PDB file of C-alpha atoms in Angstrom:
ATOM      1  CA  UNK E   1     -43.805  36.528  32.800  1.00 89.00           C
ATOM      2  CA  UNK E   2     -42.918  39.994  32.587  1.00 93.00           C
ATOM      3  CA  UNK E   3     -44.579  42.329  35.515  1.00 95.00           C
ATOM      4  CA  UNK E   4     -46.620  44.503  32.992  1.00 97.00           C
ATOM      5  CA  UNK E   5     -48.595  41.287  31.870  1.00 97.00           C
ATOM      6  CA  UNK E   6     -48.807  39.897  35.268  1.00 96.00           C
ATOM      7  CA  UNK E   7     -50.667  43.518  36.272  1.00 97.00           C
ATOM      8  CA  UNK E   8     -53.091  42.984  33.165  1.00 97.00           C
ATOM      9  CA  UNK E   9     -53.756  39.389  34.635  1.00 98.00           C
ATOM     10  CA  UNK E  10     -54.178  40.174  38.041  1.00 96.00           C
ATOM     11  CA  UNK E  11     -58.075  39.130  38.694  1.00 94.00           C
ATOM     12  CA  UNK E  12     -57.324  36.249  36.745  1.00 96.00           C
ATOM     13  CA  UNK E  13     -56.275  32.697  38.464  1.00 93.00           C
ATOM     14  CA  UNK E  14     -53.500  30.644  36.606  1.00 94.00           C
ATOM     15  CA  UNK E  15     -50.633  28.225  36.356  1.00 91.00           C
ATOM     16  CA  UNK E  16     -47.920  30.838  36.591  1.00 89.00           C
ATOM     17  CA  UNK E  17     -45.539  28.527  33.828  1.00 92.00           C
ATOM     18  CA  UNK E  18     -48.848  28.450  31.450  1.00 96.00           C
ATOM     19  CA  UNK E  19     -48.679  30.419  28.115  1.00 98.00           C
ATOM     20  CA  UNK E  20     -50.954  33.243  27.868  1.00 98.00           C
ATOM     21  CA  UNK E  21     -54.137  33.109  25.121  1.00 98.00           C
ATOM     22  CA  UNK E  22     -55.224  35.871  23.096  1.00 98.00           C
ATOM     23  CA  UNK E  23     -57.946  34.606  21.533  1.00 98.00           C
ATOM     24  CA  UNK E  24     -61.706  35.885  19.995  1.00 98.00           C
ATOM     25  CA  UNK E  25     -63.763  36.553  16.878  1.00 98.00           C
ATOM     26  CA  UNK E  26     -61.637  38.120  14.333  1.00 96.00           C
ATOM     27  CA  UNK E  27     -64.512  40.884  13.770  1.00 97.00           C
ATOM     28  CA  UNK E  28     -67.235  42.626  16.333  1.00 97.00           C
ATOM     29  CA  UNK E  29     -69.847  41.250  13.733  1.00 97.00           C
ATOM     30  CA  UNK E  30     -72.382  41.928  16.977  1.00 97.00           C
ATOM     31  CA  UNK E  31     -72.765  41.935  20.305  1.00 98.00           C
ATOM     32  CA  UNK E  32     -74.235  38.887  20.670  1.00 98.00           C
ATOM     33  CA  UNK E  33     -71.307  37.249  19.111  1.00 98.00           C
ATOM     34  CA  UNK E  34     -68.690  38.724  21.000  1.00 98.00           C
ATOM     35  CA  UNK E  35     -70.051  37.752  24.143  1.00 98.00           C
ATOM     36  CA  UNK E  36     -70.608  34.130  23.471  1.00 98.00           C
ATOM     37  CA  UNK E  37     -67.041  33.480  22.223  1.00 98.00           C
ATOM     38  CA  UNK E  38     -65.718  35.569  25.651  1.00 98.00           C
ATOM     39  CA  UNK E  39     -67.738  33.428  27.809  1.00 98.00           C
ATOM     40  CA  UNK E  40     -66.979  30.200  26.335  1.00 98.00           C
ATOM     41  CA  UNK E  41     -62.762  31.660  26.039  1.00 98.00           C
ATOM     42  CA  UNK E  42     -63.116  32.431  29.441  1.00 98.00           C
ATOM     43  CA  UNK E  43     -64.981  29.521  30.531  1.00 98.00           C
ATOM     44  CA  UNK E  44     -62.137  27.126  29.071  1.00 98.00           C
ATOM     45  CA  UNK E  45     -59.023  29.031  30.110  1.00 98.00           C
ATOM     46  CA  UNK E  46     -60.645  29.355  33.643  1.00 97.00           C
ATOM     47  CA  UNK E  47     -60.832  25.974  33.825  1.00 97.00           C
ATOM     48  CA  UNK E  48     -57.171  25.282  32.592  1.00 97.00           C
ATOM     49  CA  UNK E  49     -54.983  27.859  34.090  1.00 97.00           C
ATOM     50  CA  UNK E  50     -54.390  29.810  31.184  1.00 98.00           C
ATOM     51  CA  UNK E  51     -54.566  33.569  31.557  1.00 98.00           C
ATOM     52  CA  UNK E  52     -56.613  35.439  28.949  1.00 98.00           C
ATOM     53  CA  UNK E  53     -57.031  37.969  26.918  1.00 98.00           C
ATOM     54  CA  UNK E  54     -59.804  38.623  25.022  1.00 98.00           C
ATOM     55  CA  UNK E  55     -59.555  40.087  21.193  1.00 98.00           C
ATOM     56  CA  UNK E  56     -62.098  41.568  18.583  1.00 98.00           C
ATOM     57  CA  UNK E  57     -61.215  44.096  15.794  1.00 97.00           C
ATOM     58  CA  UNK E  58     -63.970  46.777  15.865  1.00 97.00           C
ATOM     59  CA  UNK E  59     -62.741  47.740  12.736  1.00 93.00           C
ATOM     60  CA  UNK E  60     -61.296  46.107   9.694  1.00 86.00           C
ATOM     61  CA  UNK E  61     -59.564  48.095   7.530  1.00 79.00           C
ATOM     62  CA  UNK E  62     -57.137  46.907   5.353  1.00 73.00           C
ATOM     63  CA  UNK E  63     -59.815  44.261   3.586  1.00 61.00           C
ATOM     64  CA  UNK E  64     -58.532  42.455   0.373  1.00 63.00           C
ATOM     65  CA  UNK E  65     -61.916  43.583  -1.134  1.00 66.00           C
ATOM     66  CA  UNK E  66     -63.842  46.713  -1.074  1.00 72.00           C
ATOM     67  CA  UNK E  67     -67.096  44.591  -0.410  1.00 71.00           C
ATOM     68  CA  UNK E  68     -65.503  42.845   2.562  1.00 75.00           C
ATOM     69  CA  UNK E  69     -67.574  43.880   5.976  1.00 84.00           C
ATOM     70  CA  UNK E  70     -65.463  45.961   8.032  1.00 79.00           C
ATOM     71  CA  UNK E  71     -67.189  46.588  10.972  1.00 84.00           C
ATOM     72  CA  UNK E  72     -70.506  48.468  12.553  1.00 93.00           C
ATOM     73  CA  UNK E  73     -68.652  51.697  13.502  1.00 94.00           C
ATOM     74  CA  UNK E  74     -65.778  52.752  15.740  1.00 96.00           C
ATOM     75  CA  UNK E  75     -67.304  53.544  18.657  1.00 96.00           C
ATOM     76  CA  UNK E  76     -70.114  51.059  18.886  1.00 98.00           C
ATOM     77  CA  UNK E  77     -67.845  48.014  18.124  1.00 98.00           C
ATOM     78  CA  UNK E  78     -65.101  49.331  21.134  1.00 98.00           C
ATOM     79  CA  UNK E  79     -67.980  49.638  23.110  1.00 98.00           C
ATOM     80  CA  UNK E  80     -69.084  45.533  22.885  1.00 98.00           C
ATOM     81  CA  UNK E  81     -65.315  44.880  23.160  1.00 98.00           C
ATOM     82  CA  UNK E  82     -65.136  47.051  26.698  1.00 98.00           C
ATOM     83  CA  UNK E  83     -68.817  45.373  27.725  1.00 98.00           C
ATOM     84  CA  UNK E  84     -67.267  41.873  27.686  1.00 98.00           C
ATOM     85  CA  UNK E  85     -64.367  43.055  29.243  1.00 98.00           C
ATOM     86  CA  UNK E  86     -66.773  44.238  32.040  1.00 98.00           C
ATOM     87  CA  UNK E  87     -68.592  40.942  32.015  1.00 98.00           C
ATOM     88  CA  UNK E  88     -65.955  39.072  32.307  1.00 98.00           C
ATOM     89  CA  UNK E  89     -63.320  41.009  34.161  1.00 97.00           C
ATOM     90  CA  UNK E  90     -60.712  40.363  31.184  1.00 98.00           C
ATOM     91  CA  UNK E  91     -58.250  42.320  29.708  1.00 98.00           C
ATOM     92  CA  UNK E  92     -58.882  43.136  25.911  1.00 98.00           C
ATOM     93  CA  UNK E  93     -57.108  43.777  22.391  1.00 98.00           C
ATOM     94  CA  UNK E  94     -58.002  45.450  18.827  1.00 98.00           C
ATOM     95  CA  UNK E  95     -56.268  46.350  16.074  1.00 97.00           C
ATOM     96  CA  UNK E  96     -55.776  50.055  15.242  1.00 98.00           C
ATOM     97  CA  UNK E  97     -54.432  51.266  11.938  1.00 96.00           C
ATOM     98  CA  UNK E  98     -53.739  55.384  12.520  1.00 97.00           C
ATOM     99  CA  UNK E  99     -52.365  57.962  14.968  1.00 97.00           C
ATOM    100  CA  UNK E 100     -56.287  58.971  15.414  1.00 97.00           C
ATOM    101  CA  UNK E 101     -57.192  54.927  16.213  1.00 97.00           C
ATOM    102  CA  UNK E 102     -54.748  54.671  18.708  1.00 98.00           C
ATOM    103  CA  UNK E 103     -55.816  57.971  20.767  1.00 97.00           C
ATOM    104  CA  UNK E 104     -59.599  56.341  20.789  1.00 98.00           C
ATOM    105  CA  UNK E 105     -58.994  52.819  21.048  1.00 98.00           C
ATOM    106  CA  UNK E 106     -56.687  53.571  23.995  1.00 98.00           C
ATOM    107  CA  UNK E 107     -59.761  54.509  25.868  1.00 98.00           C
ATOM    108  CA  UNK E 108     -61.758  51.445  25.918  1.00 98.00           C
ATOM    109  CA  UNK E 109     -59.294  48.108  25.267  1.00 98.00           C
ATOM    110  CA  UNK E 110     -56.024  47.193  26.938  1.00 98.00           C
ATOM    111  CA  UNK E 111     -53.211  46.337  24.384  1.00 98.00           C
ATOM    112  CA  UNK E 112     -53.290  47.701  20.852  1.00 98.00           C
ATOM    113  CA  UNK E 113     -52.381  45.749  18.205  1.00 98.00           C
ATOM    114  CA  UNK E 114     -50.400  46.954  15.376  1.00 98.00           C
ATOM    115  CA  UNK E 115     -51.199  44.869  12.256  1.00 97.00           C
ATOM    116  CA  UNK E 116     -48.417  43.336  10.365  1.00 97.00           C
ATOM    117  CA  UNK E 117     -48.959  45.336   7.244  1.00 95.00           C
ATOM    118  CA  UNK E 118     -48.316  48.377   9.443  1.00 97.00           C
ATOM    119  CA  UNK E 119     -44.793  47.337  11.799  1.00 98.00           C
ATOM    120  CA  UNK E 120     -42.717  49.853  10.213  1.00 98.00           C
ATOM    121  CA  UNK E 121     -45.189  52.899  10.439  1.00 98.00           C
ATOM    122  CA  UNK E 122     -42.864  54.781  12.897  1.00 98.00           C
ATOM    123  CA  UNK E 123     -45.998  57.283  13.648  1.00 98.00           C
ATOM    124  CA  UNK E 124     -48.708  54.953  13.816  1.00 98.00           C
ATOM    125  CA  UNK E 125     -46.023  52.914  17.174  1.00 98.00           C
ATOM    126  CA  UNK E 126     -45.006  56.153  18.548  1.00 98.00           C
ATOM    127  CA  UNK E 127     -48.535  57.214  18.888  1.00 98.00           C
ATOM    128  CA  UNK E 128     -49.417  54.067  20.262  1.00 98.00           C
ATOM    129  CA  UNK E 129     -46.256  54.085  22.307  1.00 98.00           C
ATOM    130  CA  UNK E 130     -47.752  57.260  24.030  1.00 98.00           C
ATOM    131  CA  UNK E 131     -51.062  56.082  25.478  1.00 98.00           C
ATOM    132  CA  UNK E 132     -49.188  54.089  27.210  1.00 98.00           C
ATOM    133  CA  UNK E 133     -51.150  51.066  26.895  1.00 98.00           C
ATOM    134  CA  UNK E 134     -49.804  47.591  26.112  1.00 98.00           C
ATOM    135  CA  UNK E 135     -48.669  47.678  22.449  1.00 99.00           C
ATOM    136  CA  UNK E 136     -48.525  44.276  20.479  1.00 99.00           C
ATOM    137  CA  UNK E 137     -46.758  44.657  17.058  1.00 98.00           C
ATOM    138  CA  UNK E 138     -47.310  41.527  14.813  1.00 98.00           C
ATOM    139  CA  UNK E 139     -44.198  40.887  12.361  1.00 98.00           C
ATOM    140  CA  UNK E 140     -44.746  42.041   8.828  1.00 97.00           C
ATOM    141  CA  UNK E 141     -45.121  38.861   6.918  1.00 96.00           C
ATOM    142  CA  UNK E 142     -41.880  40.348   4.917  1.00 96.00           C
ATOM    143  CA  UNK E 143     -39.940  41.193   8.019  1.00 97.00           C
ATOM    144  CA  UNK E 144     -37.550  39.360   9.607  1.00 97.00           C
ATOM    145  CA  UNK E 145     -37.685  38.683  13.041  1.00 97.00           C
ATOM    146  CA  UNK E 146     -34.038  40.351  14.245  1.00 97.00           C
ATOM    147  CA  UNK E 147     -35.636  43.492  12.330  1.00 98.00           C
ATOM    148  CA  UNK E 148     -38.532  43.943  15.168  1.00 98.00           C
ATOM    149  CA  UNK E 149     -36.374  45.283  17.166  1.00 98.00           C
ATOM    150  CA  UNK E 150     -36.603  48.466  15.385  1.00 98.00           C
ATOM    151  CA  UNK E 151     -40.016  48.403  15.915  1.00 98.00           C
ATOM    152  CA  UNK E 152     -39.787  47.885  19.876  1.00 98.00           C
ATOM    153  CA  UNK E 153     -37.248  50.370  19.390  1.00 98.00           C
ATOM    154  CA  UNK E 154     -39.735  53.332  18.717  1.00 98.00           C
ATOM    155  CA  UNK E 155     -41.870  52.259  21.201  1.00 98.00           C
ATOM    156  CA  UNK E 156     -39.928  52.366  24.108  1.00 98.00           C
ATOM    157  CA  UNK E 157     -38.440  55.905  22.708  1.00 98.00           C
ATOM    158  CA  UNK E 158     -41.465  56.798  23.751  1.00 98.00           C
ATOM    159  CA  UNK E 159     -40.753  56.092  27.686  1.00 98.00           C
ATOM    160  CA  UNK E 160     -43.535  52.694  27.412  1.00 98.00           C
ATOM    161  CA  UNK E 161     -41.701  49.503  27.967  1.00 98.00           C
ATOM    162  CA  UNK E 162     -44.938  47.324  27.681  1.00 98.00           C
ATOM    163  CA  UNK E 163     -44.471  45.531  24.501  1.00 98.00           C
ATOM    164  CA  UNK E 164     -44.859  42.690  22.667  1.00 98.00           C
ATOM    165  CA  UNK E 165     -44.201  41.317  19.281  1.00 98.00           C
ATOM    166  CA  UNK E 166     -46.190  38.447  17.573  1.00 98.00           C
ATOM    167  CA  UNK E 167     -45.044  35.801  14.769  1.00 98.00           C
ATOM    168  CA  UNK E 168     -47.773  35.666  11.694  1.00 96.00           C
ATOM    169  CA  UNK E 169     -45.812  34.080   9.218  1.00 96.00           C
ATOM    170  CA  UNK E 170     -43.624  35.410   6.420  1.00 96.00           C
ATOM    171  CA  UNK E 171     -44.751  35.498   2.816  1.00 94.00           C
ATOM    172  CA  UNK E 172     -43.825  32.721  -0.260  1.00 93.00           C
ATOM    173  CA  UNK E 173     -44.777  33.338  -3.195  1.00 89.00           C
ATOM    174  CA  UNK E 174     -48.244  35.304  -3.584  1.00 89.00           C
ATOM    175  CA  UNK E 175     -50.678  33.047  -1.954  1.00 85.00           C
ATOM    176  CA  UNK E 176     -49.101  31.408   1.296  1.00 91.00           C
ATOM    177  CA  UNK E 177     -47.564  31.946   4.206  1.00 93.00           C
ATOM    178  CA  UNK E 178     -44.796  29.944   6.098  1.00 96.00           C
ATOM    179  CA  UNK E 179     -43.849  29.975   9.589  1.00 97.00           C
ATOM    180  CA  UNK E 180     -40.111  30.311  11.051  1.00 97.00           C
ATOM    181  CA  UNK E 181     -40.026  29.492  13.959  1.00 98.00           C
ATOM    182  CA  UNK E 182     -36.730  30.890  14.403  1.00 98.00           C
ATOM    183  CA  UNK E 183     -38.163  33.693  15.014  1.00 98.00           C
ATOM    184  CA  UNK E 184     -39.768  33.267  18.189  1.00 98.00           C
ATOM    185  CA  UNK E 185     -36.416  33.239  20.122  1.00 98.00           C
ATOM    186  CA  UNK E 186     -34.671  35.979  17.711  1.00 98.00           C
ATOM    187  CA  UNK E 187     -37.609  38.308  18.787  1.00 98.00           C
ATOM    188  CA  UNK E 188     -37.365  37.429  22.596  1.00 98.00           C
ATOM    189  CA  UNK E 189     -34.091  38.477  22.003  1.00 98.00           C
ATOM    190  CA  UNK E 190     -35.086  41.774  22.032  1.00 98.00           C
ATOM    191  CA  UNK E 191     -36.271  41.871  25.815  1.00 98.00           C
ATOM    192  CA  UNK E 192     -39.914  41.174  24.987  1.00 98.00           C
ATOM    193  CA  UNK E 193     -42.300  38.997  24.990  1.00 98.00           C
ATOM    194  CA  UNK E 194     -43.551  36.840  21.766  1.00 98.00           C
ATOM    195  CA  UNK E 195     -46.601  35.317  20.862  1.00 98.00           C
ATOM    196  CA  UNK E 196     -47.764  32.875  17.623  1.00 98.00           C
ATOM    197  CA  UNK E 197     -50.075  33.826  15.820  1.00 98.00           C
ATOM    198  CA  UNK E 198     -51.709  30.558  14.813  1.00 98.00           C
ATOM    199  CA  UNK E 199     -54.591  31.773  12.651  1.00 96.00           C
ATOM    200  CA  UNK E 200     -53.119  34.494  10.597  1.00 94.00           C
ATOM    201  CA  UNK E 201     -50.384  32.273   9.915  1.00 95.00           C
ATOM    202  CA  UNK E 202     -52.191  30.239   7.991  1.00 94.00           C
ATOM    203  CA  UNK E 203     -53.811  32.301   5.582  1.00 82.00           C
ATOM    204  CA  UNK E 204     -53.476  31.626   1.902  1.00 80.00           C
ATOM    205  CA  UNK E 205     -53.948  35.526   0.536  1.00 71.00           C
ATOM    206  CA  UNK E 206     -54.036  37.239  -2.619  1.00 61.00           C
ATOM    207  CA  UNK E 207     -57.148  34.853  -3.707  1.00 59.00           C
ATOM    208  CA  UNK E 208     -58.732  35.915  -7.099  1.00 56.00           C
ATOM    209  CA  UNK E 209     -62.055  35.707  -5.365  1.00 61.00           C
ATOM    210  CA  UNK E 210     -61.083  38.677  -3.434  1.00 58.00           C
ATOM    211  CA  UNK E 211     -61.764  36.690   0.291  1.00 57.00           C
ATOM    212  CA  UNK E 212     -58.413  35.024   2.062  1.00 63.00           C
ATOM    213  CA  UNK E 213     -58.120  31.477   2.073  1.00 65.00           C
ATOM    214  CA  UNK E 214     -56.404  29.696   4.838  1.00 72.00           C
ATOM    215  CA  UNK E 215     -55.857  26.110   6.188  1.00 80.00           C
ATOM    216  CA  UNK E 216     -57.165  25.949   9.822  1.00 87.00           C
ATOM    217  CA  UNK E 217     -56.668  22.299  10.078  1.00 94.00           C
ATOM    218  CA  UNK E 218     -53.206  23.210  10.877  1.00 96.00           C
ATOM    219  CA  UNK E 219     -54.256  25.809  13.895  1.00 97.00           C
ATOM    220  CA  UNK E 220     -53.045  22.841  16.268  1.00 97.00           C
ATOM    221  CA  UNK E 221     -49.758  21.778  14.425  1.00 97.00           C
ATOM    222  CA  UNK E 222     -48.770  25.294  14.497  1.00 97.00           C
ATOM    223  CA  UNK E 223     -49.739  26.194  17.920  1.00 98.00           C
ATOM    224  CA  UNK E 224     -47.900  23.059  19.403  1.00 98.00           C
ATOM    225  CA  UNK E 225     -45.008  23.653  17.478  1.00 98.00           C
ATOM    226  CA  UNK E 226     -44.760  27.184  19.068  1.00 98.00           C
ATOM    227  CA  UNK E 227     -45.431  25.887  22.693  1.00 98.00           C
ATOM    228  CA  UNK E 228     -41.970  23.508  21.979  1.00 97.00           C
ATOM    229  CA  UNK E 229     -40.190  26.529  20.702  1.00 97.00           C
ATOM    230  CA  UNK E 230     -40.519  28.458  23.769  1.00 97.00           C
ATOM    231  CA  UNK E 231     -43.749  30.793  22.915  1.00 98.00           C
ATOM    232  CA  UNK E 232     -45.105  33.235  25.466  1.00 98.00           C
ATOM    233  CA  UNK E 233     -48.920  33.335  23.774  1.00 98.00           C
ATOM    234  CA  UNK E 234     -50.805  32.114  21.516  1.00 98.00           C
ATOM    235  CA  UNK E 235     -53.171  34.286  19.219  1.00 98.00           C
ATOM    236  CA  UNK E 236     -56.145  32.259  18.058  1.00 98.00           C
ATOM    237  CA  UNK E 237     -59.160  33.645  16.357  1.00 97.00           C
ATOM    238  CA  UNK E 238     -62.328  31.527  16.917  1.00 98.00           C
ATOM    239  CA  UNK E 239     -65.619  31.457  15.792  1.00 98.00           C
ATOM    240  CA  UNK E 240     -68.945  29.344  16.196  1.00 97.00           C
ATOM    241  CA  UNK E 241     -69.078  28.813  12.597  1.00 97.00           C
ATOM    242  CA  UNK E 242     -66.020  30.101  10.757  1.00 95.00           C
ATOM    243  CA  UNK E 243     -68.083  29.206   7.275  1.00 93.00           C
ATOM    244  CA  UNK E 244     -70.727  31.790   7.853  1.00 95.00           C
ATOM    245  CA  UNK E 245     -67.727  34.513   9.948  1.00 94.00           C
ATOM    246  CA  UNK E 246     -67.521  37.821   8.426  1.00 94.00           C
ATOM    247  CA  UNK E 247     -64.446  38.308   8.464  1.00 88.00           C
ATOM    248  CA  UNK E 248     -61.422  35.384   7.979  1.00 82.00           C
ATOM    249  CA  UNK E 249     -63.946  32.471   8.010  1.00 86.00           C
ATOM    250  CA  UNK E 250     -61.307  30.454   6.305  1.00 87.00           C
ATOM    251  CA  UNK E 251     -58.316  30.958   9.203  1.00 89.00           C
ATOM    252  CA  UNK E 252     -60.399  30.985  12.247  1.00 94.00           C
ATOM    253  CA  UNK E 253     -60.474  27.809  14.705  1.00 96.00           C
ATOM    254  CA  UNK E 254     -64.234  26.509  15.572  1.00 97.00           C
ATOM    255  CA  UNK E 255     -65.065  26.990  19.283  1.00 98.00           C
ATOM    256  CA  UNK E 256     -66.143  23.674  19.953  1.00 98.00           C
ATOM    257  CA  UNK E 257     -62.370  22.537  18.927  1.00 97.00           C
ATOM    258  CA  UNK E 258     -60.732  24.918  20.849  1.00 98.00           C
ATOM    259  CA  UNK E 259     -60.726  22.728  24.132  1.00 98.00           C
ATOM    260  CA  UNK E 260     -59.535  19.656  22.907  1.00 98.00           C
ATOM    261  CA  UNK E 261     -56.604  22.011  21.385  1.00 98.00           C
ATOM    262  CA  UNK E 262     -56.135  24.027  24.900  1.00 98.00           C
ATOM    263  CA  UNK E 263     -55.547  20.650  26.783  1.00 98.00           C
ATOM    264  CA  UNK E 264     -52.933  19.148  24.261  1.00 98.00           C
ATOM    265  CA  UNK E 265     -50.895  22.980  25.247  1.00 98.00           C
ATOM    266  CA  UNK E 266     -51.318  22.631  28.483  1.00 98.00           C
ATOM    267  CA  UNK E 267     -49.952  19.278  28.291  1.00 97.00           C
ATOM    268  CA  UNK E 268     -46.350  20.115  26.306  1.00 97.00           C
ATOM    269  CA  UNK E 269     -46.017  23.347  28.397  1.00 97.00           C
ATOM    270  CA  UNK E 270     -45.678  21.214  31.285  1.00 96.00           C
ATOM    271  CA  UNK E 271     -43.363  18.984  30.000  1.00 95.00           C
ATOM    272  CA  UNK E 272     -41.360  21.464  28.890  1.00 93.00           C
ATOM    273  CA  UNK E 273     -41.087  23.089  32.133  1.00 91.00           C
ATOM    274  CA  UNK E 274     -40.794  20.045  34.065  1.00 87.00           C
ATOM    275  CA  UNK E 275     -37.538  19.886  31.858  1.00 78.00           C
ATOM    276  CA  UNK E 276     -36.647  23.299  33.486  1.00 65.00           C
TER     277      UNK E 276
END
């Protein structure tokens, strides 16, 4: 594990060959929300080793339709993020989407996350870059993997060597995704760590209703499969009920599954490394 995540999981107790979880509603849809999925995330990874960190997007903006909820305002939705983080003494992600999001988001959350849309916005990474927080960059679903390294590239230009880069898919055709996981190792290649992003992967986009479909019956197929191809993290966005979520109902995993799912992980990471 590379010594800039082991500092953000340094109150946390762990299996030191476990992957890392990134994991939470996909949307601050209130606060009551957002701190029942932490304390049940951090319940469950406490209990299995598996450092966490905790994810909400206070703000959702690039939303397939303009009647899509996109969040309860900038500064109150950070603010429940950083409360839970408080709570539950865990490190935290959001997206951010602009040189000004980075600069405020920097001030309550750990990592930023660059959404995939936005991996080749050079000022949108160099600003993040310069708070020098964590900075996650999911691949653009038309990307290919060896290409993120341009991405890291601008980051560490910026003197910050803390990054990451997630796998979300890559588009076929106009309404699904498919996953490569070729990609996982091509991106490591760069001298980073990679996650899978096992919800986001499995959206089925460009819907006529204007809301994203997805298949989330496949969260565990393609989380396993990314634990055997050497994956850092998993991202996983959960929700009590997914049917009634505000925001990417149809990708996210249903807490009460998420367990069962966790212990199947933790299982094939430990073959694998028994394997050495």
């Amino acid at each position: 594990m590379e010594n800039f995540l082991k500092d953000l999981f340094v109150n946390q107790s762990y299996d030191e060959n476990s992957f890392f979880l990134i994991a939470g509603p996909c949307v601050v849809e209130s606060e009551e929300l957002v701190l029942e999925v932490a304390e049940k995330v951090y319940d469950l990874c406490k209990k299995h080793g598996i450092p966490l960190v905790f994810k909400s997007s206070y703000k959702k903006a690039n939303r397939t339709s303009a009647h899509s909820f996109s969040g309860l305002g900038d500064e109150i939705g950070l603010g429940i993020i950083q409360k839970a983080a408080k709570k539950f003494g865990l490190p935290t992600t959001t997206d951010i989407h602009s040189e000004r999001e980075a600069e405020l988001a920097a001030q309550f959350v750990d990592i930023l996350q660059i959404p995939a849309f936005l991996c080749r916005q050079t000022e949108l990474l160099v600003a993040a870059g310069k708070t020098g927080r964590i900075v996650n960059v999911k691949k653009g679903q038309f990307v290919s993997g060896e290409a993120m390294k341009f991405a890291v590239e601008k980051i560490y230009n910026t003197g910050n060597k803390k990054v990451m880069l997630t796998e979300r898919g890559t588009t076929f055709g106009y309404q699904d995704l498919v996953v490569d996981y070729r990609n996982i190792p091509l991106m490591q290649a760069a001298g980073v760590p990679v996650i899978m992003d096992c919800t986001h992967s499995l959206q089925q986009p460009n819907q006529t209703s204007g809301v994203t479909g997805g298949n989330p019956q496949l969260i565990g197929t393609i989380a396993k499969a990314a634990i055997a191809a050497g994956a850092d993290g998993l991202f996983i966005e959960t929700h009590p009920d997914p049917s009634v979520a505000l925001s990417d109902g149809a990708n996210m995993l249903r807490l009460d599954l998420l367990e069962n799912l966790l212990v199947q992980l933790v299982k094939i990471r430990k073959a694998i490394t028994a394997q050495g």
